[in-house]
């Protein structure tokens, strides 16, 4: 049992629906073990900032355009995040490529959610790429962040079926509904001390997970 609260800092760039799912889980499930210490955005107009303020969570904007190099921006970000001494840094639609120094600084405390069944489709435009490939399944993955883009050890994934009627928009909605269930669940696992990385392999409840992580199966409901 932990004595101090398990705090997370959430990094966003946009809508923040995943942030909202983390907030909602705290409200709907009193057994949820994490506290959101702060939300940091690299964009002043990110809608997620409004969601954080509505939930009385401290917010901060660090505008990347005011920094001449990626290293400068990441150094500022590290400094600000460290002020909260978070147990975990949660990337939730944070649209920045992070430097190796940033990733190393938060080693094993940095996770991301990516809208594909990794290792398929790292990078952007994942829904259209899955459709173009004629895939029958698509989904979402939560992974540790390393300096390989969307390439760190996978903690968990949830799949959705692609139907012949799907386009990129309908598919992204299906996937997002799963993201909103998966991410709070995984963050809560961390808060309960159930996840760890050992020799590049993810362990959940002291059991080694397969390379594509834990398979999350629950009927999606939207938030
Ligand atoms: C999500 O699809 C997430 O997987 C990806 O960026 C999107 C962010 O959406 N990394 P939101 O800002 O949480 O609504």
Short mmCIF file of C-alpha atoms and ligand atoms in Angstrom, two decimals:
data_model
loop_
_atom_site.label_atom_id
_atom_site.label_comp_id
_atom_site.label_asym_id
_atom_site.label_seq_id
_atom_site.Cartn_x
_atom_site.Cartn_y
_atom_site.Cartn_z
CA UNK A 1 0.00 0.00 0.00
CA UNK A 2 1.41 3.45 -0.95
CA UNK A 3 1.36 6.20 1.67
CA UNK A 4 1.70 9.14 -0.71
CA UNK A 5 -0.80 9.76 -3.52
CA UNK A 6 0.13 8.50 -6.97
CA UNK A 7 0.23 11.68 -9.00
CA UNK A 8 0.20 12.07 -12.75
CA UNK A 9 0.95 14.99 -15.03
CA UNK A 10 -0.99 14.83 -18.29
CA UNK A 11 0.44 16.38 -21.45
CA UNK A 12 -1.98 17.44 -24.19
CA UNK A 13 -2.09 19.43 -27.41
CA UNK A 14 -5.75 19.42 -28.39
CA UNK A 15 -9.23 18.19 -27.63
CA UNK A 16 -8.32 16.29 -24.47
CA UNK A 17 -11.03 13.63 -24.60
CA UNK A 18 -8.57 11.12 -23.13
CA UNK A 19 -7.81 13.58 -20.34
CA UNK A 20 -11.58 13.79 -19.79
CA UNK A 21 -11.78 10.01 -19.51
CA UNK A 22 -9.07 10.11 -16.80
CA UNK A 23 -11.02 12.82 -14.95
CA UNK A 24 -14.34 10.98 -15.36
CA UNK A 25 -12.91 7.75 -14.02
CA UNK A 26 -11.85 9.60 -10.83
CA UNK A 27 -15.39 10.91 -10.43
CA UNK A 28 -17.27 7.72 -11.26
CA UNK A 29 -15.04 5.23 -9.46
CA UNK A 30 -14.03 6.20 -5.95
CA UNK A 31 -11.58 3.29 -5.93
CA UNK A 32 -9.45 5.04 -8.57
CA UNK A 33 -5.98 5.46 -7.11
CA UNK A 34 -4.37 8.29 -9.13
CA UNK A 35 -4.47 12.06 -8.71
CA UNK A 36 -4.04 14.41 -11.67
CA UNK A 37 -1.53 16.97 -10.39
CA UNK A 38 -1.43 19.13 -13.52
CA UNK A 39 -2.23 19.35 -17.20
CA UNK A 40 0.38 20.88 -19.49
CA UNK A 41 -0.28 21.89 -23.08
CA UNK A 42 2.07 23.13 -25.79
CA UNK A 43 -0.89 24.95 -27.35
CA UNK A 44 -2.68 27.87 -25.76
CA UNK A 45 -6.01 27.08 -27.41
CA UNK A 46 -6.09 23.36 -26.59
CA UNK A 47 -9.66 22.50 -25.60
CA UNK A 48 -8.33 20.07 -23.00
CA UNK A 49 -7.19 23.07 -20.92
CA UNK A 50 -10.85 24.01 -20.44
CA UNK A 51 -11.65 20.46 -19.38
CA UNK A 52 -8.83 20.59 -16.79
CA UNK A 53 -9.94 23.97 -15.43
CA UNK A 54 -13.53 22.73 -15.13
CA UNK A 55 -12.17 19.91 -12.97
CA UNK A 56 -10.05 22.31 -10.88
CA UNK A 57 -6.80 20.83 -12.11
CA UNK A 58 -3.83 23.24 -12.39
CA UNK A 59 -2.89 23.97 -16.00
CA UNK A 60 0.17 25.31 -17.71
CA UNK A 61 0.96 26.26 -21.30
CA UNK A 62 4.49 25.92 -22.61
CA UNK A 63 4.34 27.25 -26.15
CA UNK A 64 6.82 25.32 -28.29
CA UNK A 65 6.93 28.14 -30.85
CA UNK A 66 8.66 30.31 -28.23
CA UNK A 67 11.58 27.93 -28.07
CA UNK A 68 14.19 27.97 -30.80
CA UNK A 69 15.10 24.30 -30.51
CA UNK A 70 13.39 21.06 -29.55
CA UNK A 71 16.03 20.65 -26.81
CA UNK A 72 15.15 24.05 -25.29
CA UNK A 73 11.46 23.26 -25.26
CA UNK A 74 11.96 19.83 -23.74
CA UNK A 75 14.32 21.25 -21.08
CA UNK A 76 11.62 23.74 -20.05
CA UNK A 77 9.02 20.99 -20.04
CA UNK A 78 11.21 18.77 -17.84
CA UNK A 79 11.73 21.65 -15.39
CA UNK A 80 8.00 22.36 -15.10
CA UNK A 81 6.96 18.72 -14.84
CA UNK A 82 9.56 18.06 -12.13
CA UNK A 83 7.98 20.77 -9.95
CA UNK A 84 5.02 18.41 -9.49
CA UNK A 85 7.23 15.35 -8.77
CA UNK A 86 4.77 13.11 -10.62
CA UNK A 87 4.81 9.35 -10.33
CA UNK A 88 3.79 9.06 -13.99
CA UNK A 89 3.72 11.33 -17.05
CA UNK A 90 0.76 10.57 -19.29
CA UNK A 91 0.87 11.68 -22.92
CA UNK A 92 -2.72 12.16 -24.12
CA UNK A 93 -2.71 13.53 -27.64
CA UNK A 94 0.55 15.43 -27.07
CA UNK A 95 1.65 16.16 -30.61
CA UNK A 96 5.37 16.59 -30.10
CA UNK A 97 8.31 14.37 -30.91
CA UNK A 98 10.31 14.16 -27.70
CA UNK A 99 14.09 14.35 -27.41
CA UNK A 100 16.16 11.48 -26.08
CA UNK A 101 17.05 13.57 -23.01
CA UNK A 102 13.37 14.05 -22.21
CA UNK A 103 12.59 10.36 -22.64
CA UNK A 104 15.62 9.32 -20.56
CA UNK A 105 14.79 11.80 -17.81
CA UNK A 106 11.36 10.20 -17.31
CA UNK A 107 12.46 6.65 -18.07
CA UNK A 108 9.80 4.08 -17.13
CA UNK A 109 7.52 6.91 -15.92
CA UNK A 110 6.33 8.02 -19.37
CA UNK A 111 3.42 6.43 -21.25
CA UNK A 112 1.47 7.21 -24.41
CA UNK A 113 -1.77 6.15 -26.06
CA UNK A 114 -1.64 5.49 -29.79
CA UNK A 115 -4.61 4.81 -32.08
CA UNK A 116 -3.44 1.58 -33.73
CA UNK A 117 -2.57 -1.97 -32.83
CA UNK A 118 1.15 -1.38 -32.45
CA UNK A 119 3.60 -2.26 -33.87
CA UNK A 120 1.30 -1.58 -36.84
CA UNK A 121 1.06 2.03 -37.98
CA UNK A 122 3.30 4.16 -35.80
CA UNK A 123 2.98 7.86 -36.63
CA UNK A 124 -0.10 9.63 -37.96
CA UNK A 125 -3.15 8.86 -40.12
CA UNK A 126 -3.50 5.42 -38.57
CA UNK A 127 -7.20 4.88 -39.32
CA UNK A 128 -6.88 5.52 -43.04
CA UNK A 129 -3.76 3.37 -43.21
CA UNK A 130 -5.62 0.44 -41.59
CA UNK A 131 -8.47 0.88 -44.09
CA UNK A 132 -6.10 1.15 -47.05
CA UNK A 133 -4.36 -2.05 -45.99
CA UNK A 134 -7.73 -3.88 -45.95
CA UNK A 135 -7.32 -4.79 -42.27
CA UNK A 136 -10.25 -6.48 -40.51
CA UNK A 137 -9.11 -5.33 -37.07
CA UNK A 138 -7.80 -2.04 -35.77
CA UNK A 139 -7.49 -0.59 -32.29
CA UNK A 140 -5.52 1.27 -29.69
CA UNK A 141 -2.33 0.61 -27.75
CA UNK A 142 -0.85 2.04 -24.56
CA UNK A 143 2.92 1.84 -24.41
CA UNK A 144 5.98 3.05 -22.56
CA UNK A 145 7.67 5.90 -24.39
CA UNK A 146 11.20 5.41 -25.68
CA UNK A 147 13.08 7.47 -28.23
CA UNK A 148 11.66 5.26 -30.96
CA UNK A 149 8.45 6.87 -32.28
CA UNK A 150 5.48 4.87 -30.93
CA UNK A 151 7.94 2.02 -30.46
CA UNK A 152 8.28 1.47 -26.70
CA UNK A 153 7.18 -1.70 -24.88
CA UNK A 154 3.42 -2.21 -25.22
CA UNK A 155 1.42 -2.39 -21.99
CA UNK A 156 -2.10 -3.06 -23.28
CA UNK A 157 -4.26 -2.91 -26.38
CA UNK A 158 -7.94 -3.06 -27.31
CA UNK A 159 -9.22 -4.13 -30.72
CA UNK A 160 -12.18 -3.05 -32.81
CA UNK A 161 -13.58 -4.75 -35.91
CA UNK A 162 -13.43 -2.83 -39.16
CA UNK A 163 -16.74 -3.14 -41.01
CA UNK A 164 -17.11 -2.66 -44.78
CA UNK A 165 -19.04 0.55 -44.07
CA UNK A 166 -16.26 2.14 -42.01
CA UNK A 167 -14.42 5.24 -43.13
CA UNK A 168 -11.59 6.96 -41.26
CA UNK A 169 -14.07 9.04 -39.24
CA UNK A 170 -16.30 6.18 -38.08
CA UNK A 171 -13.25 4.07 -37.33
CA UNK A 172 -11.61 6.82 -35.29
CA UNK A 173 -14.82 7.12 -33.24
CA UNK A 174 -14.86 3.38 -32.52
CA UNK A 175 -11.20 3.44 -31.53
CA UNK A 176 -11.59 6.56 -29.38
CA UNK A 177 -14.43 4.95 -27.39
CA UNK A 178 -11.97 2.18 -26.53
CA UNK A 179 -9.20 4.64 -25.73
CA UNK A 180 -11.48 6.21 -23.12
CA UNK A 181 -11.85 2.88 -21.35
CA UNK A 182 -8.32 1.62 -21.76
CA UNK A 183 -6.25 4.63 -20.67
CA UNK A 184 -7.84 5.22 -17.22
CA UNK A 185 -7.62 1.50 -16.58
CA UNK A 186 -3.90 1.34 -17.38
CA UNK A 187 -3.08 4.51 -15.42
CA UNK A 188 -4.92 2.99 -12.47
CA UNK A 189 -2.83 -0.19 -12.79
CA UNK A 190 0.27 1.98 -12.43
CA UNK A 191 -1.25 3.72 -9.42
CA UNK A 192 -1.89 0.35 -7.82
CA UNK A 193 1.72 -0.67 -8.45
CA UNK A 194 0.68 -3.49 -10.78
CA UNK A 195 2.83 -2.60 -13.81
CA UNK A 196 6.58 -2.67 -14.14
CA UNK A 197 9.22 -2.96 -16.81
CA UNK A 198 12.03 -5.46 -16.39
CA UNK A 199 14.61 -6.16 -19.09
CA UNK A 200 12.37 -4.40 -21.66
CA UNK A 201 9.44 -6.70 -20.88
CA UNK A 202 6.23 -5.40 -19.37
CA UNK A 203 4.98 -7.18 -16.26
CA UNK A 204 1.42 -6.95 -14.98
CA UNK A 205 0.74 -8.44 -11.55
CA UNK A 206 4.24 -10.01 -11.69
CA UNK A 207 3.47 -11.87 -14.91
CA UNK A 208 5.31 -11.14 -18.16
CA UNK A 209 2.92 -9.83 -20.80
CA UNK A 210 3.10 -10.84 -24.47
CA UNK A 211 4.86 -8.39 -26.84
CA UNK A 212 1.56 -6.72 -27.78
CA UNK A 213 0.62 -6.27 -24.12
CA UNK A 214 -2.50 -7.15 -22.17
CA UNK A 215 -5.60 -7.69 -24.32
CA UNK A 216 -8.32 -5.45 -22.97
CA UNK A 217 -11.84 -6.70 -23.65
CA UNK A 218 -14.81 -4.68 -22.53
CA UNK A 219 -17.80 -3.38 -24.43
CA UNK A 220 -17.01 0.21 -25.34
CA UNK A 221 -19.29 2.93 -24.07
CA UNK A 222 -18.76 6.55 -25.03
CA UNK A 223 -18.04 9.33 -22.58
C1 LIG B 1 -6.07 10.09 -29.58
O1 LIG B 1 -6.55 9.40 -30.68
C2 LIG B 1 -4.79 9.49 -29.07
O2 LIG B 1 -4.73 8.11 -29.25
C3 LIG B 1 -3.77 10.15 -29.95
O3 LIG B 1 -4.22 11.47 -30.10
C4 LIG B 1 -5.64 11.52 -29.94
C5 LIG B 1 -5.91 12.50 -28.85
O4 LIG B 1 -7.28 12.71 -28.66
N1 LIG B 1 -2.45 10.05 -29.36
P1 LIG B 1 -7.77 13.59 -27.42
O5 LIG B 1 -7.04 14.92 -27.49
O6 LIG B 1 -7.47 12.84 -26.18
O7 LIG B 1 -9.25 13.77 -27.67
#
